[in-house]
Structure formats: structure tokens, C-alpha cells
JSON list of C-alpha atoms in Angstrom, two decimals:
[
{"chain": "A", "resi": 1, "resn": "UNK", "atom": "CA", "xyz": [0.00, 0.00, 0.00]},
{"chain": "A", "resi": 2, "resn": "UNK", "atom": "CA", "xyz": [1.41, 2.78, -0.88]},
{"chain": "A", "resi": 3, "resn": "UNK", "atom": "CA", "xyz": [0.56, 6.91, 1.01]},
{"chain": "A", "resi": 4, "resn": "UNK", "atom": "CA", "xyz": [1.61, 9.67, 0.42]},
{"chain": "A", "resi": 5, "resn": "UNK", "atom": "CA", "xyz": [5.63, 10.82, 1.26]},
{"chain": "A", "resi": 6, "resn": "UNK", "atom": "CA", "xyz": [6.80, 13.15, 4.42]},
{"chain": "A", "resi": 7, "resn": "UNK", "atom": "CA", "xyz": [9.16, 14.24, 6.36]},
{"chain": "A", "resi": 8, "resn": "UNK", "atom": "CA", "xyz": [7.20, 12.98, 9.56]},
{"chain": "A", "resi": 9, "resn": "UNK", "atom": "CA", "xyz": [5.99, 9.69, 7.87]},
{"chain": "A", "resi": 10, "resn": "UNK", "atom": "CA", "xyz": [9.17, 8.17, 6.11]},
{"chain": "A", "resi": 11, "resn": "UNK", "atom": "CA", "xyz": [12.10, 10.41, 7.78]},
{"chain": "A", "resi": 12, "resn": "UNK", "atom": "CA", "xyz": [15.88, 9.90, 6.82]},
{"chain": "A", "resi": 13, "resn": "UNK", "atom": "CA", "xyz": [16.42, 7.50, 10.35]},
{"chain": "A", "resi": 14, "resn": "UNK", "atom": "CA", "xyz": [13.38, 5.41, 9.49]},
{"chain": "A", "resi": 15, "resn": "UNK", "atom": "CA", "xyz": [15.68, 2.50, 8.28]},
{"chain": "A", "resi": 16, "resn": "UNK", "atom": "CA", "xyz": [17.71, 2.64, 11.80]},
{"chain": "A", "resi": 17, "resn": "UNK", "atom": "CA", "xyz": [14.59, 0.68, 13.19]},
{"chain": "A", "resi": 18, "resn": "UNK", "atom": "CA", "xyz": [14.26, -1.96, 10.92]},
{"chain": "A", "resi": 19, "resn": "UNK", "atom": "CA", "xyz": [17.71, -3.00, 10.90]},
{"chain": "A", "resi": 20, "resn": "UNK", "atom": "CA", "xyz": [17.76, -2.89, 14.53]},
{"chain": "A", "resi": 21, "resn": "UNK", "atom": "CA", "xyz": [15.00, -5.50, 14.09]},
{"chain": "A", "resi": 22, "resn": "UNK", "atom": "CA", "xyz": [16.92, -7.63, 11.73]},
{"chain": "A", "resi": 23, "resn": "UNK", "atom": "CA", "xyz": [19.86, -7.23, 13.73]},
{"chain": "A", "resi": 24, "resn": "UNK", "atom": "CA", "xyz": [18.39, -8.02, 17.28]},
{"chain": "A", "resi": 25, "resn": "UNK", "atom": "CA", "xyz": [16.40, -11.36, 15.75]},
{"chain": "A", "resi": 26, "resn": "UNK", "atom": "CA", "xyz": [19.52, -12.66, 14.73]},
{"chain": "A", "resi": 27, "resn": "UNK", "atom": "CA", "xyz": [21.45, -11.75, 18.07]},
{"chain": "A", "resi": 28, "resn": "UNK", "atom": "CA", "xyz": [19.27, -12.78, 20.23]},
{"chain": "A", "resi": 29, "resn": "UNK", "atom": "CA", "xyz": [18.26, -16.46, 18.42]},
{"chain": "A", "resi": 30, "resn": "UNK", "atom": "CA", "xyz": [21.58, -17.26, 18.12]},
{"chain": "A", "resi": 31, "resn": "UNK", "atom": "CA", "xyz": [22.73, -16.41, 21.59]},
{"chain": "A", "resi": 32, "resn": "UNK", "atom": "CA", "xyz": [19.71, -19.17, 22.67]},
{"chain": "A", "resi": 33, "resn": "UNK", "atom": "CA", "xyz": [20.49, -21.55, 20.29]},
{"chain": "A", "resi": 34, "resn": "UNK", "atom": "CA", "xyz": [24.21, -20.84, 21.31]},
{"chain": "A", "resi": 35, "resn": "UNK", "atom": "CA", "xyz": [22.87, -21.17, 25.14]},
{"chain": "A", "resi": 36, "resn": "UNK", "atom": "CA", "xyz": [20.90, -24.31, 24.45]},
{"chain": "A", "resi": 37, "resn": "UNK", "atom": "CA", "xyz": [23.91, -25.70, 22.88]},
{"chain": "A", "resi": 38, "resn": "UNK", "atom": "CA", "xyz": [25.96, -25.42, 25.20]},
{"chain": "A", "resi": 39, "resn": "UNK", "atom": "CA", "xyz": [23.47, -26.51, 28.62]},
{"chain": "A", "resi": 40, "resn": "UNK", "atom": "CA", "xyz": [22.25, -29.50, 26.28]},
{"chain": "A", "resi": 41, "resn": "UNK", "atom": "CA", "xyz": [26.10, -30.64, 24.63]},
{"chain": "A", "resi": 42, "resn": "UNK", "atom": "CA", "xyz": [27.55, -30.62, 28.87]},
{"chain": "A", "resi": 43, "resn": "UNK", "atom": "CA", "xyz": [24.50, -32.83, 29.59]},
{"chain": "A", "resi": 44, "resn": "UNK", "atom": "CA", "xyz": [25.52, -35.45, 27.09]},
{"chain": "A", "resi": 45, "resn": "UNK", "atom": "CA", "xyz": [29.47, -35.41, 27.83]},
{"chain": "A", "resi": 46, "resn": "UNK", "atom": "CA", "xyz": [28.04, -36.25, 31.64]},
{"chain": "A", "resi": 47, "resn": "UNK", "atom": "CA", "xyz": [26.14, -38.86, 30.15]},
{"chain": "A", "resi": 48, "resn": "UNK", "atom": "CA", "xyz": [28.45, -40.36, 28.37]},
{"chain": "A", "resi": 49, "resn": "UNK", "atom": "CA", "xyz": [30.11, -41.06, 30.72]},
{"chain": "A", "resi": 50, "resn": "UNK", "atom": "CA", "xyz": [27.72, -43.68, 32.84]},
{"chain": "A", "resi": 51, "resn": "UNK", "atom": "CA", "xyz": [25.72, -44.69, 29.24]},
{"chain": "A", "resi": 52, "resn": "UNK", "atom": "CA", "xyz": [28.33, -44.23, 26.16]},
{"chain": "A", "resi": 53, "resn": "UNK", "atom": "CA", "xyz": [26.16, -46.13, 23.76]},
{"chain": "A", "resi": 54, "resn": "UNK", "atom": "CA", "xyz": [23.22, -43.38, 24.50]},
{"chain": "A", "resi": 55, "resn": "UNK", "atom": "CA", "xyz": [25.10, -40.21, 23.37]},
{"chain": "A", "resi": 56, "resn": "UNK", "atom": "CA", "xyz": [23.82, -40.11, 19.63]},
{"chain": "A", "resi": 57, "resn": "UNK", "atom": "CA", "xyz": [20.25, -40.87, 20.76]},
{"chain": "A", "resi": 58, "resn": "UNK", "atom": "CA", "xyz": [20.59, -37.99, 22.70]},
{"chain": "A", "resi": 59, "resn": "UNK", "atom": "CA", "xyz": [21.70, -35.56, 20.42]},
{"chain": "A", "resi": 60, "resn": "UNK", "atom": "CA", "xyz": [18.53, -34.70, 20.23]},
{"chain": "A", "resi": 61, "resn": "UNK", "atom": "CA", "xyz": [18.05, -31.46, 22.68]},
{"chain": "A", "resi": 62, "resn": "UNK", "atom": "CA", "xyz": [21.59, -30.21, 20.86]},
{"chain": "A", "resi": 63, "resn": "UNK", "atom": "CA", "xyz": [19.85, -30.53, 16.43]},
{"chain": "A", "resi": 64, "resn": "UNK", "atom": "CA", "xyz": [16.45, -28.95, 17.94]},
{"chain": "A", "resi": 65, "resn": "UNK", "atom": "CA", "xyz": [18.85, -25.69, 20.04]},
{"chain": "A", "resi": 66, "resn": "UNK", "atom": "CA", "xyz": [20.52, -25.18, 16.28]},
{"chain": "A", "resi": 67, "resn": "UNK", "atom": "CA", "xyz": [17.51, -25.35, 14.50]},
{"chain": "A", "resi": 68, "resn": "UNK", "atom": "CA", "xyz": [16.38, -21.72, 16.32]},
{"chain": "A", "resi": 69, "resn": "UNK", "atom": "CA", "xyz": [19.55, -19.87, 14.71]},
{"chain": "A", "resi": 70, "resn": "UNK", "atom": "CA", "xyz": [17.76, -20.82, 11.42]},
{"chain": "A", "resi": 71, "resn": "UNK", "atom": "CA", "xyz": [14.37, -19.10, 12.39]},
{"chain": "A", "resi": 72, "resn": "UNK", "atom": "CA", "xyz": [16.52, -15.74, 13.29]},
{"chain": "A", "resi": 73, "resn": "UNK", "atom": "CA", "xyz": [17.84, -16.29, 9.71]},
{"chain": "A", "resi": 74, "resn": "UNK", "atom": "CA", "xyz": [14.81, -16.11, 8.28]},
{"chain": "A", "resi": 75, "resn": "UNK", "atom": "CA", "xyz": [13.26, -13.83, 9.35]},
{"chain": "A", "resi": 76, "resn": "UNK", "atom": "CA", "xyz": [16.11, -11.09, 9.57]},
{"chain": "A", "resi": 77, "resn": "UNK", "atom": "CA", "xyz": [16.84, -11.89, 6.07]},
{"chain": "A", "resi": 78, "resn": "UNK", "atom": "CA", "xyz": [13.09, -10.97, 5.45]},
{"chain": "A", "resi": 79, "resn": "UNK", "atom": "CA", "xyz": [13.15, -7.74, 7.36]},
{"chain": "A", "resi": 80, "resn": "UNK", "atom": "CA", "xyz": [16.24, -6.97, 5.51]},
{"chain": "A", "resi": 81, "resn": "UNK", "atom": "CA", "xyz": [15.55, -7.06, 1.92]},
{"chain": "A", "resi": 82, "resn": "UNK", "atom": "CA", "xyz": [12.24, -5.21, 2.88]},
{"chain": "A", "resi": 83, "resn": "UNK", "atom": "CA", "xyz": [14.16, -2.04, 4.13]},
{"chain": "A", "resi": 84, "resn": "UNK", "atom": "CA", "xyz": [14.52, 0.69, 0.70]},
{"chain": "A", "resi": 85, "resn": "UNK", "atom": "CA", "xyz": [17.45, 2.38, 0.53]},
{"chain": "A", "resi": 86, "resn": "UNK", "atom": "CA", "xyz": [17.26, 6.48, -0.12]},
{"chain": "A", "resi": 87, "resn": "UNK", "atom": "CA", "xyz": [16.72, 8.23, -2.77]},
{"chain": "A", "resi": 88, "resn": "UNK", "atom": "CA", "xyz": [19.67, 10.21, -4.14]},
{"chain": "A", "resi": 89, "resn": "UNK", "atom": "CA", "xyz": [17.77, 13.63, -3.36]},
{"chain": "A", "resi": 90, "resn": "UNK", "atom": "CA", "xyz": [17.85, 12.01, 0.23]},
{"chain": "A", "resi": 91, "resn": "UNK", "atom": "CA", "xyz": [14.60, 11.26, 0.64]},
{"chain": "A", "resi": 92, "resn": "UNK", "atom": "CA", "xyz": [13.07, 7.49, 1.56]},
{"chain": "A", "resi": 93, "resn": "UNK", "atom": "CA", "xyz": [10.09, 5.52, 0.51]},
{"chain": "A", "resi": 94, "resn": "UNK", "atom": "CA", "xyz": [10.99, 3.54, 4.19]},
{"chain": "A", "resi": 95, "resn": "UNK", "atom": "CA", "xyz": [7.77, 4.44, 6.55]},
{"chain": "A", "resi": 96, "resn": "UNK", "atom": "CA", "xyz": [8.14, 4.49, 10.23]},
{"chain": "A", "resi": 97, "resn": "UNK", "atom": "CA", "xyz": [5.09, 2.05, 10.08]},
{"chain": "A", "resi": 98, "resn": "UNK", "atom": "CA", "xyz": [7.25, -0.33, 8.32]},
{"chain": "A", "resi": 99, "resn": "UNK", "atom": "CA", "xyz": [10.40, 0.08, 10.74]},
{"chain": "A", "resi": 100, "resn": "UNK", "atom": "CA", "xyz": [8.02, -0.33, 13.57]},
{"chain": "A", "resi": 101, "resn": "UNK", "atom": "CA", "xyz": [6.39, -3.17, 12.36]},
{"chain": "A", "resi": 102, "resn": "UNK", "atom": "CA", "xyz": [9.79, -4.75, 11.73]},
{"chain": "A", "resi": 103, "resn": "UNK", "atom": "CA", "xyz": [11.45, -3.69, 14.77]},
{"chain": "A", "resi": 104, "resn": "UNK", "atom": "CA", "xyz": [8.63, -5.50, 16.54]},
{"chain": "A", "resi": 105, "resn": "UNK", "atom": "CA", "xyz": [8.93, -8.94, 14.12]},
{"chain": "A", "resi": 106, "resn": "UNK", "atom": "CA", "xyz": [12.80, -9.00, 15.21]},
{"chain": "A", "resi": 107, "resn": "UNK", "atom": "CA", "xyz": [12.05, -8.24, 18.53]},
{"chain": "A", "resi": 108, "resn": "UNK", "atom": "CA", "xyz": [9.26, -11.18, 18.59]},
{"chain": "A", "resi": 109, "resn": "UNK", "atom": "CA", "xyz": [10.99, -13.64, 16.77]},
{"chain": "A", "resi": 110, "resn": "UNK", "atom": "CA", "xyz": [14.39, -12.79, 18.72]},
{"chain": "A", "resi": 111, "resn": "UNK", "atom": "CA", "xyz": [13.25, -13.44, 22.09]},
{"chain": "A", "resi": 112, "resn": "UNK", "atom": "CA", "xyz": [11.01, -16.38, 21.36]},
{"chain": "A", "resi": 113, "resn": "UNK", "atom": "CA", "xyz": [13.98, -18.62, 20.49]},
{"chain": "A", "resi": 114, "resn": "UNK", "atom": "CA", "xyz": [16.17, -16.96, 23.49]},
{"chain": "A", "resi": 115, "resn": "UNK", "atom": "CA", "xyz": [13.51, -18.38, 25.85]},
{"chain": "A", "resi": 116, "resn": "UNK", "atom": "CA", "xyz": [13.44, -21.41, 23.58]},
{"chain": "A", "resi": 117, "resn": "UNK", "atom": "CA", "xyz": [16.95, -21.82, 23.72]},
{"chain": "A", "resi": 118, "resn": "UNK", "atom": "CA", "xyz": [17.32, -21.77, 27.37]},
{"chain": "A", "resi": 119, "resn": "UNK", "atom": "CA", "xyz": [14.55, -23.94, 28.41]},
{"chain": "A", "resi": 120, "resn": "UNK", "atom": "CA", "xyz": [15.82, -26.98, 25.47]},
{"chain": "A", "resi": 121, "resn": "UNK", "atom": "CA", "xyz": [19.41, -26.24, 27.26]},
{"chain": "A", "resi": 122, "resn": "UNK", "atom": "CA", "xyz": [17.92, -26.85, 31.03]},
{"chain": "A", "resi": 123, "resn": "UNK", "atom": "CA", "xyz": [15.91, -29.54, 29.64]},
{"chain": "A", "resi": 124, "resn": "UNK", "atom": "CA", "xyz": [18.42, -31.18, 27.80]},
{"chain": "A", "resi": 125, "resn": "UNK", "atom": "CA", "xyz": [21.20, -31.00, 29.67]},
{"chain": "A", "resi": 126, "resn": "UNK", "atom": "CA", "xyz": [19.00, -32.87, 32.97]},
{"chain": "A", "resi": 127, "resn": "UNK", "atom": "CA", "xyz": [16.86, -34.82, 31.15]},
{"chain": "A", "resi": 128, "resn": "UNK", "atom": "CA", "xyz": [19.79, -37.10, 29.42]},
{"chain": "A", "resi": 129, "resn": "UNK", "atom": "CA", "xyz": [21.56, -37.62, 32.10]},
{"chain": "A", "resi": 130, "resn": "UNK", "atom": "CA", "xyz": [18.77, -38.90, 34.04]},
{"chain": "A", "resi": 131, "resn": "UNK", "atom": "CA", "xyz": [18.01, -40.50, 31.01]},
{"chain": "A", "resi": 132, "resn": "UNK", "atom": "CA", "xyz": [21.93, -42.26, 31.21]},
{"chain": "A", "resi": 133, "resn": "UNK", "atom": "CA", "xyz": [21.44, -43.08, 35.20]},
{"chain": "A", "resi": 134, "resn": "UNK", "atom": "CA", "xyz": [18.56, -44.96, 34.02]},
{"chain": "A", "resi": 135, "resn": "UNK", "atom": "CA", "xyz": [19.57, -47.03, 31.43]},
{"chain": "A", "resi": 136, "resn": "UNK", "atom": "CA", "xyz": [22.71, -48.07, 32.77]},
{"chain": "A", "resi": 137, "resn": "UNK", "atom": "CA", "xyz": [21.16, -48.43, 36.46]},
{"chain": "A", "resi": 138, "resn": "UNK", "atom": "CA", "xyz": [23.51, -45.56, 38.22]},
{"chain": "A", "resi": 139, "resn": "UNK", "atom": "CA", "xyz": [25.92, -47.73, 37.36]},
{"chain": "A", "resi": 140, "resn": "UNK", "atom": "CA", "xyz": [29.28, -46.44, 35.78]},
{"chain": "A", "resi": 141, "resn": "UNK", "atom": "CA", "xyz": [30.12, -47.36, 32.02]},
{"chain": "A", "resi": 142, "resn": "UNK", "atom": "CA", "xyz": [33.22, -49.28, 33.25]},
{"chain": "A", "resi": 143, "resn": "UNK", "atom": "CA", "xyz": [31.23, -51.21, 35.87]},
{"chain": "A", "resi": 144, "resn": "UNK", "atom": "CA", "xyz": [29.19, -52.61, 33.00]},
{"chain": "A", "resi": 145, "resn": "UNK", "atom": "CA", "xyz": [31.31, -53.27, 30.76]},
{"chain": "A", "resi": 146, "resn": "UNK", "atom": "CA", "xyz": [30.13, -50.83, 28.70]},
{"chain": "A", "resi": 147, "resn": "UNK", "atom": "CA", "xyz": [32.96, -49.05, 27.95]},
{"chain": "A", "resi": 148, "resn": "UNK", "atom": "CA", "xyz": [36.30, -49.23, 25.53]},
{"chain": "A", "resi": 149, "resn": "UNK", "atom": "CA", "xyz": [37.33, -52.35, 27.10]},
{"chain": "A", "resi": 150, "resn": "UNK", "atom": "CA", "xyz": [34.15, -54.20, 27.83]},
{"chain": "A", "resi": 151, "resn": "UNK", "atom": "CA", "xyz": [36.99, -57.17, 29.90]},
{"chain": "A", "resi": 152, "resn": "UNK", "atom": "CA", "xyz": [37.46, -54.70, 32.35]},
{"chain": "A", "resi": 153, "resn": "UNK", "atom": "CA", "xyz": [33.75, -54.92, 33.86]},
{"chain": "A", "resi": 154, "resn": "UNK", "atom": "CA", "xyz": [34.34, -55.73, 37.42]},
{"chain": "A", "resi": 155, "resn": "UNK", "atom": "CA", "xyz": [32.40, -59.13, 39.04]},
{"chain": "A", "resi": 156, "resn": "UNK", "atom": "CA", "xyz": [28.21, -58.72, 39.29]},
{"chain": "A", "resi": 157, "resn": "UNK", "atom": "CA", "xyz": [28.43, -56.86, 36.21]},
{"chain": "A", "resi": 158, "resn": "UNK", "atom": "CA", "xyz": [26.17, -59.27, 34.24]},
{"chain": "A", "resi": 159, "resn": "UNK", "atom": "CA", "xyz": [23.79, -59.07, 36.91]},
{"chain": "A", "resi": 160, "resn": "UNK", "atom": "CA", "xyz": [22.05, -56.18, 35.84]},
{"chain": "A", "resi": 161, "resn": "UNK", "atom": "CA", "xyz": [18.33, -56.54, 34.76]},
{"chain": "A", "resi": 162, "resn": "UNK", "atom": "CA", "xyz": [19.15, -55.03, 31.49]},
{"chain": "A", "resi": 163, "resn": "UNK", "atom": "CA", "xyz": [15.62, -55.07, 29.91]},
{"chain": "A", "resi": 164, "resn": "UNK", "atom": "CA", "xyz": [13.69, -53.63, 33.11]},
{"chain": "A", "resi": 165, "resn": "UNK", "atom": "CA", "xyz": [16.79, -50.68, 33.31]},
{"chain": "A", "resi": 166, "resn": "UNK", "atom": "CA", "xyz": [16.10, -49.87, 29.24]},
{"chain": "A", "resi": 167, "resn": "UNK", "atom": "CA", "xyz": [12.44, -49.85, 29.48]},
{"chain": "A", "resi": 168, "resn": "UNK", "atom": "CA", "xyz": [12.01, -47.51, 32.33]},
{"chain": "A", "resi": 169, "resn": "UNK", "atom": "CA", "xyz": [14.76, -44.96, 30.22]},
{"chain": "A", "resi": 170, "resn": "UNK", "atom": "CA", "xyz": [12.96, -45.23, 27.10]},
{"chain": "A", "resi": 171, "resn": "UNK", "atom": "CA", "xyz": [9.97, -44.12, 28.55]},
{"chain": "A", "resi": 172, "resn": "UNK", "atom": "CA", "xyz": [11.80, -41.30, 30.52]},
{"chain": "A", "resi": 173, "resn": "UNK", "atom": "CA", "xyz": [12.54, -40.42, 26.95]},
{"chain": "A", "resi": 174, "resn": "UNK", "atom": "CA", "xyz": [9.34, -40.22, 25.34]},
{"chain": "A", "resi": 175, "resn": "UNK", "atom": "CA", "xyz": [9.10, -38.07, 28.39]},
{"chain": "A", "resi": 176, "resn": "UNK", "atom": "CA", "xyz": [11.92, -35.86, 27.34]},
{"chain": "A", "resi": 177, "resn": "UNK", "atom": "CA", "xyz": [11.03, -35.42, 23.89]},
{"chain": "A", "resi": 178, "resn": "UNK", "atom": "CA", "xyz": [7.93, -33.98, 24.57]},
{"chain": "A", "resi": 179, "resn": "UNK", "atom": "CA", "xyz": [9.16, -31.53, 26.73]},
{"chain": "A", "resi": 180, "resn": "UNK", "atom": "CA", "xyz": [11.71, -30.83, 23.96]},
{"chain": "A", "resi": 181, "resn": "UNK", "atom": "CA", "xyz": [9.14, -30.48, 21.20]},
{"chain": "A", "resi": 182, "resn": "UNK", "atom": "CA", "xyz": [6.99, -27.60, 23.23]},
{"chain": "A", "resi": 183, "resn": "UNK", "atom": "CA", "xyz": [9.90, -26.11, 23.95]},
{"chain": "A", "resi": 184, "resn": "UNK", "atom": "CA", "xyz": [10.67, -25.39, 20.37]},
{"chain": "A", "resi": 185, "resn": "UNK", "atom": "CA", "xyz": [7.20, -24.53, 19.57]},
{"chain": "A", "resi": 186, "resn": "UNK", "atom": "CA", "xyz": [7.98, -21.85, 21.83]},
{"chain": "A", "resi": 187, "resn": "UNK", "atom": "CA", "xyz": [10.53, -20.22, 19.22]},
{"chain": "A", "resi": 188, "resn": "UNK", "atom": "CA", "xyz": [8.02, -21.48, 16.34]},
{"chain": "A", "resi": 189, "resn": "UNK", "atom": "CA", "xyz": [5.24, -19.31, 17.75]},
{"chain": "A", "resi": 190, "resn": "UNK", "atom": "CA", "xyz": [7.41, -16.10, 17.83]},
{"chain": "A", "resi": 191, "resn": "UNK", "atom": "CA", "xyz": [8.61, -17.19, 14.09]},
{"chain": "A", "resi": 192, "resn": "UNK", "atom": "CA", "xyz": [5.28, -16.72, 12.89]},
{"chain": "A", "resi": 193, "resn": "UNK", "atom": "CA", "xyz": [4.27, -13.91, 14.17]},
{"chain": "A", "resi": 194, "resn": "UNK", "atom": "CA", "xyz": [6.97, -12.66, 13.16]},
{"chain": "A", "resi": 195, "resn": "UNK", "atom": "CA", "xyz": [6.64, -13.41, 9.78]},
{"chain": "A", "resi": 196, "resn": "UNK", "atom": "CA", "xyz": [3.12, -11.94, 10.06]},
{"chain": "A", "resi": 197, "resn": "UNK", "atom": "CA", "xyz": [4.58, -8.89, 10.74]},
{"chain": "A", "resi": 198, "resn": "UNK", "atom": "CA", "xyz": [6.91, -8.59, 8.44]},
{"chain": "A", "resi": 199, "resn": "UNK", "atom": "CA", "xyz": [4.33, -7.78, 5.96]},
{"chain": "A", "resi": 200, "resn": "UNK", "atom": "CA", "xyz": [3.05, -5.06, 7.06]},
{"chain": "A", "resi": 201, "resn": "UNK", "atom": "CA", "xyz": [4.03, -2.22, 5.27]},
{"chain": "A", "resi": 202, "resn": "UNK", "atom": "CA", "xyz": [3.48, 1.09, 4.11]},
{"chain": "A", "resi": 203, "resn": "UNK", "atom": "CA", "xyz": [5.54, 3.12, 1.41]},
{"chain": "A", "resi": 204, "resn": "UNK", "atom": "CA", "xyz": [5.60, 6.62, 1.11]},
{"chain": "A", "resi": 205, "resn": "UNK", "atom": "CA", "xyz": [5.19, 7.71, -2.61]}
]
């Protein structure tokens, strides 16, 4: 839609806004899928530890943290092809409406997948290694037999009730994953509002 031009409607500054949008969004989802990351990656090297066999089943929390950098992408490559550059009299078809409107889209999107970010960290990082004292019955990795040397298990090792120990952890992980996958719809909400307002525009003529 298109009004028309002014000093008071599309000003020379009006552009500062929207790149602070596009610039925030990408900050701030990378910094939580930076934070989730790094809370859910220590949780695994713990885990590995008592359960080495469980640490690419649960590289789960650390693929769903990276996937909220891409959102932040998106959308502040969005925000950024939509900003006009001036006129060479100086002047800018870039309305304050539209700055606003994508200042608030970087904004939204930005600090959905911080939160996200954070909780799939705290999640992550507690959740598998509750899920590794489970399976392997608090039991370290080289009192199982588990380990790089499975001959250096010590005596009762084989003792273990193996099935029981794997059922309850599998269903601790069901558990887990569902926790994981609101979580991310956390940063999936802000995406699309953010993407809703991203469109709204006005140029001045």
C-alpha cells in the first residue's frame, strides 16, 4: 500500500529501526540456540560417561537448540531485503510504520527462540543424564562393561536386569522429547508472528 511521502511519515532515520530489528532477531536467536547448545552438549558429555552407547540418541536437545539460529535467519533476512534504501535527493520511501512493524517482528521472533533456547538447554542438559542413570542403572560405564574395554567390567556386572533398566529410560525419553518439542514450539510461535509482521508495510510515494 502505498501513502503519500513526508518528512514525519518516512524520515531519513526510518531505516535505523528496521535493521535494529533484523539485527536483534539474529542476536538474540543465536545467543539461545548458542545457550541451548551449550546446557544440552555438557549434559551429554556427563552422560556419556555412565551410558556411552546413549550419546547419539541424545543428540537430540543439541539438532532442535541449532535449528532456532535458522528461524533468526529467516526472518532477519526478510526484514532486511524489505528495508529501501534512499533516494539520491535524500529522501526514503521507508515508513516508520514499516520500521516499527519490523522492529517489533525482530524483537518477537528474537526473544522467542532466546527463551526457547534456554529452556531446550535446562531440559536437555537434565533430562539425558537422568536418562543415562537410568539405562545403565547408576551404574558407571566401566562397571558394566560398557565401555572401551568391555573385559574390564568388574564381578556382578552381568547381573544387571538389562531389559527392566532400558524400558524404564525409554519411557523417561518419550518423556523428554515432549518436553523438547513444546519447547521449540515456543521459538516457532514467535517465528510466525513474526513473519506476520513482516508484511506489514506502508511506502511513502
Amino acid at each position: 500500500m502505498s501513502i503519500p511521502g513526508g518528512a514525519e511519515i518516512c524520515p531519513v532515520y526510518a531505516p535505523l529501526f528496521g535493521y535494529m530489528g533484523a539485527a536483534s532477531c539474529m542476536i538474540l536467536a543465536n545467543f539461545g540456540s548458542a545457550w541451548g547448545t551449550w546446557k544440552a552438549g555438557c549434559g551429554v558429555c556427563k552422560m556419556g560417561i555412565n551410558y556411552p552407547s546413549g550419546i547419539i540418541k541424545n543428540i537430540v536437545p543439541i539438532v532442535m537448540a541449532g535449528v532456532l539460529g535458522i528461524y533468526g535467519l529467516i526472518v532477519a533476512v526478510i526484514i532486511t531485503q524489505s528495508i529501501k534504501k534512499p533516494d539520491p535527493d535524500g529522501t526514503t520511501t521507508y515508513s516508520l510504520y514499516s520500521s516499527y512493524a519490523h522492529l517489533a517482528a525482530g524483537l518477537c521472533c528474537g526473544c522467542s527462540c532466546l527463551a526457547a533456547g534456554g529452556t531446550i538447554g535446562v531440559i536437555g542438559d537434565v533430562g539425558v543424564q537422568c536418562f543415562g542413570l537410568k539405562a545403565s542403572g547408576g551404574r558407571r560405564s566401566w562397571t558394566t562393561g560398557e565401555g572401551a574395554n568391555p573385559h574390564d567390567a568388574m564381578d556382578g556386572a552381568g547381573t544387571m536386569d538389562v531389559a527392566v533398566t532400558a524400558e524404564a529410560a525409554n519411557k523417561l525419553y518419550v518423556g523428554l522429547l515432549i518436553m523438547l518439542i513444546f519447547a521449540e514450539a515456543l521459538a516457532l510461535y514467535g517465528l510466525i508472528v513474526a513473519l506476520i509482521l513482516s508484511q506489514n508495510q506502508y511506502t511513502c510515494k
